[in-house]
Each structure stands twice: as structure tokens, then as C-alpha cells.
mmCIF file of C-alpha atoms in Angstrom:
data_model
loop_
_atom_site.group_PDB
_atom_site.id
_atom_site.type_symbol
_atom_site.label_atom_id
_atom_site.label_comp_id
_atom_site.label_asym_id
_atom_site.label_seq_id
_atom_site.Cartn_x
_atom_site.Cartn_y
_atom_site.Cartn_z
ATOM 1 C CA UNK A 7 0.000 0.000 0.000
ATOM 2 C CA UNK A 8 1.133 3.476 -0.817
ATOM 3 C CA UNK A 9 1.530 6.363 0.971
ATOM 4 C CA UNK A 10 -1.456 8.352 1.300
ATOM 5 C CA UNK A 11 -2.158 11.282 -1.252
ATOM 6 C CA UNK A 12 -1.233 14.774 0.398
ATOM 7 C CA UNK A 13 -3.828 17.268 0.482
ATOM 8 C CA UNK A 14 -3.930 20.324 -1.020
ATOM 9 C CA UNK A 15 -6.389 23.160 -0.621
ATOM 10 C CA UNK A 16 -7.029 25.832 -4.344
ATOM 11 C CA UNK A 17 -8.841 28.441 -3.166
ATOM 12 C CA UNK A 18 -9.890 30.580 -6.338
ATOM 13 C CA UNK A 19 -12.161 33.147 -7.551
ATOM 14 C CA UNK A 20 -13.261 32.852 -11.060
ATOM 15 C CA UNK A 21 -12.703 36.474 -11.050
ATOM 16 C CA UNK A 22 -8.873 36.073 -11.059
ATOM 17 C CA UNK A 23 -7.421 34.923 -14.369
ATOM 18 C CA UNK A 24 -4.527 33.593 -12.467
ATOM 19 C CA UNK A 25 -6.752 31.512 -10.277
ATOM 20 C CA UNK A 26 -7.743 29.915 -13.903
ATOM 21 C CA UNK A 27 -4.249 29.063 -14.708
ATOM 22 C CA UNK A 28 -3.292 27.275 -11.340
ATOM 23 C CA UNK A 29 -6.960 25.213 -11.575
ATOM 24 C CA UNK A 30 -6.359 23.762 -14.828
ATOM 25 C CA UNK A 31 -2.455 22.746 -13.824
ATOM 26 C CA UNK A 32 -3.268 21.045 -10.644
ATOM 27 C CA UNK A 33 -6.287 19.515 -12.274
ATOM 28 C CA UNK A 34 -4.133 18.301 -14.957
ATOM 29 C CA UNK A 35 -1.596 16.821 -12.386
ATOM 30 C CA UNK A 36 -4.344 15.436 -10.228
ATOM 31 C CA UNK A 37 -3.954 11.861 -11.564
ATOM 32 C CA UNK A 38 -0.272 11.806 -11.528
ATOM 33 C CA UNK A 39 1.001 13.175 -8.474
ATOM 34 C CA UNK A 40 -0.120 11.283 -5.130
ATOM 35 C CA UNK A 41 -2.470 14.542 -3.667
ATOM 36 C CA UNK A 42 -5.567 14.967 -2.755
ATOM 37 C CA UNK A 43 -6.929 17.941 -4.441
ATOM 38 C CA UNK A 44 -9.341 20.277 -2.928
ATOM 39 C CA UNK A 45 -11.289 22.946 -4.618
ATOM 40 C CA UNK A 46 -12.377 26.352 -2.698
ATOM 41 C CA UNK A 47 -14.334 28.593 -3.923
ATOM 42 C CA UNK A 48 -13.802 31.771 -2.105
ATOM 43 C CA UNK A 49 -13.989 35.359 -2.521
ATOM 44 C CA UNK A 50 -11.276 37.695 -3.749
ATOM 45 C CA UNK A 51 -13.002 41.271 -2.369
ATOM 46 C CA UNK A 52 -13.132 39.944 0.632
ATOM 47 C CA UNK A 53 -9.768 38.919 0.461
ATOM 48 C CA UNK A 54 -8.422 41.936 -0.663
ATOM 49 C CA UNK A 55 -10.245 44.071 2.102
ATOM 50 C CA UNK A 56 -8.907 42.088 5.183
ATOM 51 C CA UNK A 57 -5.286 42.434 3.955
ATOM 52 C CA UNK A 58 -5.523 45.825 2.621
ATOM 53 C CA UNK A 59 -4.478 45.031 -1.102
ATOM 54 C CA UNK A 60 -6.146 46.567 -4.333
ATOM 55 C CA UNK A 61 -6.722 44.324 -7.762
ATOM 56 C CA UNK A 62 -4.892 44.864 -10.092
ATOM 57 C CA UNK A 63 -6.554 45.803 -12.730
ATOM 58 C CA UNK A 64 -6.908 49.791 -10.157
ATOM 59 C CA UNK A 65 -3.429 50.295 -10.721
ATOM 60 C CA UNK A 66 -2.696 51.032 -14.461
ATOM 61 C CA UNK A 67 0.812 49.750 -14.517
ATOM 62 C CA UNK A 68 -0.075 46.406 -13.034
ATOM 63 C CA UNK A 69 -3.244 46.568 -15.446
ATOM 64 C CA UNK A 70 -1.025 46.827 -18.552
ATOM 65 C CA UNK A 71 1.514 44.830 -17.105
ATOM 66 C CA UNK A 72 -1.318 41.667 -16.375
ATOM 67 C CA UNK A 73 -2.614 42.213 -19.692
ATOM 68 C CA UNK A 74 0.611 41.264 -21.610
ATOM 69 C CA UNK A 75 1.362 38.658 -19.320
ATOM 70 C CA UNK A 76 -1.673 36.849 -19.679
ATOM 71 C CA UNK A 77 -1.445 36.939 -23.067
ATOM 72 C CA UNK A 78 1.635 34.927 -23.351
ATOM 73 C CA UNK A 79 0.831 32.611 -20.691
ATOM 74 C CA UNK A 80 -2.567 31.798 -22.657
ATOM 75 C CA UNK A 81 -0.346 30.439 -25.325
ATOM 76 C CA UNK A 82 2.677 29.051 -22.827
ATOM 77 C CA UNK A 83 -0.223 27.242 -20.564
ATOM 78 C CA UNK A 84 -2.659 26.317 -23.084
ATOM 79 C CA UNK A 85 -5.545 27.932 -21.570
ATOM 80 C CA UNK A 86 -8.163 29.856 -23.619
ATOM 81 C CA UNK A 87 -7.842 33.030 -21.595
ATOM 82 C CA UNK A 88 -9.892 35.791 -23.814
ATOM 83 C CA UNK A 89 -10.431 39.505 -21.644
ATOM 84 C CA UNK A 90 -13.710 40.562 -21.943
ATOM 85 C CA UNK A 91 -13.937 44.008 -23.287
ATOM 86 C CA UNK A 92 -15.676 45.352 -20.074
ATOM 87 C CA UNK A 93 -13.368 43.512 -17.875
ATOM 88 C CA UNK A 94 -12.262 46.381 -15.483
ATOM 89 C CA UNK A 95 -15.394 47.685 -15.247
ATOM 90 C CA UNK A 96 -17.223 44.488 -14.410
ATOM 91 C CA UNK A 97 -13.825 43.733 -11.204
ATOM 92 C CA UNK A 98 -15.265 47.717 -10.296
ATOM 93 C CA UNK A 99 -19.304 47.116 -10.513
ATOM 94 C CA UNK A 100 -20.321 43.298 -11.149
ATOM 95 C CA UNK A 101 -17.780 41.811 -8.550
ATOM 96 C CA UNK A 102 -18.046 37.967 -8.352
ATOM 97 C CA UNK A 103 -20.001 37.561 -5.284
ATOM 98 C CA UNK A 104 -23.142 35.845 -7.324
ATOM 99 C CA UNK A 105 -20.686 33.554 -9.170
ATOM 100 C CA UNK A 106 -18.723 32.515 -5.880
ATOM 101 C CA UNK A 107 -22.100 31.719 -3.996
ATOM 102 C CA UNK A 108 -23.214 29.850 -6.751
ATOM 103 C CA UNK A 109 -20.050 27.788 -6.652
ATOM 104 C CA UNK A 110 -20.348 27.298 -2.917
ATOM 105 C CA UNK A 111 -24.164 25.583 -3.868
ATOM 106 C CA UNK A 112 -22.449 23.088 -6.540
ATOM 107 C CA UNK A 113 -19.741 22.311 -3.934
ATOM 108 C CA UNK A 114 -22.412 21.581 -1.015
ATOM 109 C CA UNK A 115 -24.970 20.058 -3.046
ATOM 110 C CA UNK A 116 -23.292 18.592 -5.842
ATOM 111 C CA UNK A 117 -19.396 18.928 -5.384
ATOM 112 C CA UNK A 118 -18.568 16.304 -8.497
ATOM 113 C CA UNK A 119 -19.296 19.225 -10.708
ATOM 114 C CA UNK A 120 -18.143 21.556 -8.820
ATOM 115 C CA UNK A 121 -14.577 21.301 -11.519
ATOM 116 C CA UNK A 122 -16.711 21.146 -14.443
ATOM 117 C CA UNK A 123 -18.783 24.475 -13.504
ATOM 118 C CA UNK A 124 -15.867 26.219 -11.892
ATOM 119 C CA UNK A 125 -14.195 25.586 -15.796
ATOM 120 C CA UNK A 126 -17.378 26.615 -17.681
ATOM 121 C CA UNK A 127 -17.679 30.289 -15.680
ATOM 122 C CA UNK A 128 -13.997 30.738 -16.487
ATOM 123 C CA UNK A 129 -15.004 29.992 -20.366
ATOM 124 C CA UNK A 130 -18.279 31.133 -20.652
ATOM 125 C CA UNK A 131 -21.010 34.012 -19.565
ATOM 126 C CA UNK A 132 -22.305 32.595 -16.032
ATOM 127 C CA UNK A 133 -25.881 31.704 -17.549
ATOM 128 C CA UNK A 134 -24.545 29.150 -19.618
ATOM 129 C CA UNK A 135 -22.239 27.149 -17.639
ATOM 130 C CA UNK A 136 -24.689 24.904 -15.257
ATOM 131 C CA UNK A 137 -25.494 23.839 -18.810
ATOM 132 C CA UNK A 138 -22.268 23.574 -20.131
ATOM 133 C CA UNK A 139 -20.710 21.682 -17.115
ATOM 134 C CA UNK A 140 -24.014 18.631 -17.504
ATOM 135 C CA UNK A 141 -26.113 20.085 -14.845
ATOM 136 C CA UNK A 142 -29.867 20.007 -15.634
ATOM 137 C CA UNK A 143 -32.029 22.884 -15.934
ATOM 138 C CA UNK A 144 -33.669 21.623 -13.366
ATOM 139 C CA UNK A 145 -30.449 21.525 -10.750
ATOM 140 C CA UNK A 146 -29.215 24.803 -11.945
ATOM 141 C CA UNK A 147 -32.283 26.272 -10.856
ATOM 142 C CA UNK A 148 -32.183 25.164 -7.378
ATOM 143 C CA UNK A 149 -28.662 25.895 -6.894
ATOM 144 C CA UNK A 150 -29.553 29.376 -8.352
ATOM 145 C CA UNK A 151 -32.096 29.664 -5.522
ATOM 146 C CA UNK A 152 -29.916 28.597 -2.833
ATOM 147 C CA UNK A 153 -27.030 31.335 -3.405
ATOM 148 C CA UNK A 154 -29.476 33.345 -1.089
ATOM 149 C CA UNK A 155 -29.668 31.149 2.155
ATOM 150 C CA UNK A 156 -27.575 31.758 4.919
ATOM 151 C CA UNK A 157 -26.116 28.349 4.477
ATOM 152 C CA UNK A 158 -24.115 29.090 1.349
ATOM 153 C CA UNK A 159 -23.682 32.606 2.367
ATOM 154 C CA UNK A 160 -22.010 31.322 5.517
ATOM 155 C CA UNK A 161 -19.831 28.252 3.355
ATOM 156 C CA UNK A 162 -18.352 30.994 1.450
ATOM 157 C CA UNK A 163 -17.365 33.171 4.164
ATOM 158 C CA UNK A 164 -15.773 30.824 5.940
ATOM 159 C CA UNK A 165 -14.214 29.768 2.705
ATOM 160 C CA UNK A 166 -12.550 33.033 2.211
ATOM 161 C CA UNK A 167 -11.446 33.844 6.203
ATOM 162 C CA UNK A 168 -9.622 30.442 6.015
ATOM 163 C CA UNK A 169 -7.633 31.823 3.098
ATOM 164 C CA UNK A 170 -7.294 34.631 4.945
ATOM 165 C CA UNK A 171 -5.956 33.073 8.130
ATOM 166 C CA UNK A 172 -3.359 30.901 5.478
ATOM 167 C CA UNK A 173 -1.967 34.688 5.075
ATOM 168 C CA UNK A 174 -3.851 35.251 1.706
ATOM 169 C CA UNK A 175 -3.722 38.667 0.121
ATOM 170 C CA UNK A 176 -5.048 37.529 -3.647
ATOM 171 C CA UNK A 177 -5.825 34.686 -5.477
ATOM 172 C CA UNK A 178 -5.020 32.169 -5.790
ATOM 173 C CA UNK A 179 -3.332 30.601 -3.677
ATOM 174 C CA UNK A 180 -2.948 27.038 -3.173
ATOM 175 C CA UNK A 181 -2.168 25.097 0.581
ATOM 176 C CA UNK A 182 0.079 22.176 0.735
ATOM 177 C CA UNK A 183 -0.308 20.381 4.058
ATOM 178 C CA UNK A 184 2.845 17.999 3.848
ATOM 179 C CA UNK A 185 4.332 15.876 6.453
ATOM 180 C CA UNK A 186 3.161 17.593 9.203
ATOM 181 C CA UNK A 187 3.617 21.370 8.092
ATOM 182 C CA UNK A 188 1.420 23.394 5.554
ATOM 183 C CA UNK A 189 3.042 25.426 3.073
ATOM 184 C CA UNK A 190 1.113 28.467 1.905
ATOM 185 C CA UNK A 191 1.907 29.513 -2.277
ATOM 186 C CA UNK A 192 0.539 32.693 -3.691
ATOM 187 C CA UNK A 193 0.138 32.443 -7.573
ATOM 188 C CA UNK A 194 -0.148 30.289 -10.589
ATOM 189 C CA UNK A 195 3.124 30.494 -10.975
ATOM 190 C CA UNK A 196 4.857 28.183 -8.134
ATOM 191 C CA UNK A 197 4.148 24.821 -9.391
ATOM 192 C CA UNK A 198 7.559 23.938 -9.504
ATOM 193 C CA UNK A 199 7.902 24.858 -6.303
ATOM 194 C CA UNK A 200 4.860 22.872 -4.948
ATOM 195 C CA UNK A 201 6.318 19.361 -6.883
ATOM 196 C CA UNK A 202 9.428 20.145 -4.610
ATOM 197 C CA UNK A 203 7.614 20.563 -1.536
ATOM 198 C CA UNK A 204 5.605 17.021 -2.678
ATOM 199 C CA UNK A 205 8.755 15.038 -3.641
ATOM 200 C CA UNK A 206 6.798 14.988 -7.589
ATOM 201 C CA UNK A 207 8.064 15.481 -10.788
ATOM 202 C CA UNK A 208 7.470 18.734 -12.416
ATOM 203 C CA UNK A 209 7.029 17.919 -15.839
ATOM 204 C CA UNK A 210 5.663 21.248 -17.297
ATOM 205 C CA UNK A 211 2.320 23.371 -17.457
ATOM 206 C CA UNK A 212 1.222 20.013 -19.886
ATOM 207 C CA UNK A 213 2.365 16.650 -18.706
ATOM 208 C CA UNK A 214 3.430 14.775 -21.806
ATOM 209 C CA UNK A 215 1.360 11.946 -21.013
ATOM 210 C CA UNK A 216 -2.056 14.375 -20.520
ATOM 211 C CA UNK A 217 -2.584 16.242 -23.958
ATOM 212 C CA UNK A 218 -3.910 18.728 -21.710
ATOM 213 C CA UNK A 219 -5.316 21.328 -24.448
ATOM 214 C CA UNK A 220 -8.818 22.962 -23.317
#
């Protein structure tokens, strides 16, 4: 018998391209390293306002700056990244919190598509990805009604104060709990770092034996 999968803990916003990037790596490396991996939808405002950071996308040099750089990590990672044209403006008045709760209902009431969805509201406009991910009308509905109750409301604030007791300040950022200690790594952008801290072979942002093109 082996020796039991090490957990580790994404906690993402589908607001945050970067949170994008380091999903579809550690879901590609799922099924070849030995972890255990943990999806957490949380909430970057809230984030941001209990360690006193601004997005991005509010300071123009890091604005143009992330705008390049996703660019060419679109094409290094193989990710489909496409800004919408009202991006800034929907980080300054749409927010995510709508999206999040709604992933917080797919993780409590259905948390085997929780991956799918999570993929599909990075992809597509929200009101297409219950679809899109295999979730009936029918289940999409009554998750859509449940984004409301203090139950989900609750999930995904305790969701985003345990990143924020890990020492988050953005997303994401991804918790390894190995041997005994837990390792906190801010960024998409660490993954070689992480296969050190696992004793795993970093083989790229698309293991050979994956294919892994969205």
C-alpha cells in the first residue's frame, strides 16, 4: 500500500485569471502526483479588504503589465484566456459575489461538478455554464435559488477567512499540508515549487502523457 495522497487546498475566484491558470495545472496533475486535491471557492473582495491590497486591474501599470502577461501565458499554458472588453469595469461594478455563492451551492450540493462548472464560468457568460458543465435545468435552478440562504452565504465566508488566516492577500493561492507542516503559495506560478515541496516530478504546465489542451 502506498503512501497516502497529500492534500492540497485551491482556493480561487473565477474572477482572477490567475486563479484559472493554477486550476487547470493542478487539475491536470491530479492523476499523476499522489495529492488529494481540494477545490475552494472563495472570494477575492473579501480577500483583498482584510489584507488591505487593491486588484490589479486599479493600478494602471499592473493593469497593462497583467494584460501582456496573460497573453503569453494563454499560449505558454494552453488555456483559452480571452479579456472581456468590459473587464475592469465588471472587477469595479459586477464583482463575483453571485458567481462565488453559486459555486459554494455546486460544492455543497453537488461537489462532483463543482470542476466542471468552476471551468465553464472561467469559459463562458455565467448563464450558460450549469449547462455547459451537464447540470440540468432543473439543478441549476435550485442551486440558483440557494445562493441566497444563509447556508451558502455562511460556506463561502468561511471559505474566504480560512484563506485569509493561510496569510492570503489575492488569489489564488494554493495550501500544501505535507508531512506535518502546511506550506502556503501565492500564484499560478509556483508549481515547480509545490512538486518540490511534494517530492513529484514537475514535468511542465502540460504533462506529456495528458494532452492537456482545453
Amino acid at each position: 500500500m502506498g503512501p497516502l495522497p497529500r492534500t492540497l487546498e485551491l482556493f480561487y475566484d473565477v474572477l482572477s485569471p490567475y486563479s484559472w491558470l493554477g486550476f487547470e495545472i493542478l487539475c491536470r496533475y491530479r492523476n499523476i502526483w499522489n495529492i488529494d486535491l481540494q477545490l475552494r471557492p472563495s472570494l477575492i473582495a473579501g480577500i483583498m479588504k482584510d489584507s488591505g491590497n487593491k486588484p490589479p486591474a486599479l493600478l494602471p501599470r499592473k493593469a497593462k503589465y497583467m494584460t501582456k502577461d496573460i497573453e503569453l501565458l494563454k499560449r505558454h499554458l494552453e488555456v483559452p484566456i480571452c479579456f472581456p472588453k468590459d473587464f475592469f469595469s465588471v472587477i469595479l461594478d459586477k464583482g463575483s459575489l453571485s458567481a462565488m455563492r453559486f459555486l459554494t451551492a455546486v460544492s455543497l450540493e453537488h461537489s462532483e461538478m463543482l470542476e466542471k462548472t468552476s471551468r465553464e464560468l472561467w469559459m463562458r457568460v455565467w448563464s450558460r455554464a450549469a449547462e455547459k458543465a451537464g447540470m440540468s435545468t432543473e439543478q441549476a435552478q435550485k442551486l440558483l435559488e440557494k445562493i441566497s440562504t444563509p447556508k451558502v452565504k455562511n460556506q463561502l465566508r468561511e471559505t474566504t477567512e480560512k484563506a485569509c488566516r493561510y496569510g492570503a492577500f489575492g488569489l489564488p493561492i494554493t495550501v500544501a499540508h505535507v508531512d506535518g507542516q502546511t506550506y502556503m503559495l501565492f500564484g499560478s506560478d509556483r508549481m515547480e515549487l509545490l512538486a518540490h515541496l511534494l517530492g513529484e516530478k514537475w514535468m511542465g504546465p502540460t504533462p506529456p502523457t495528458l494532452n492537456a489542451r482545453l
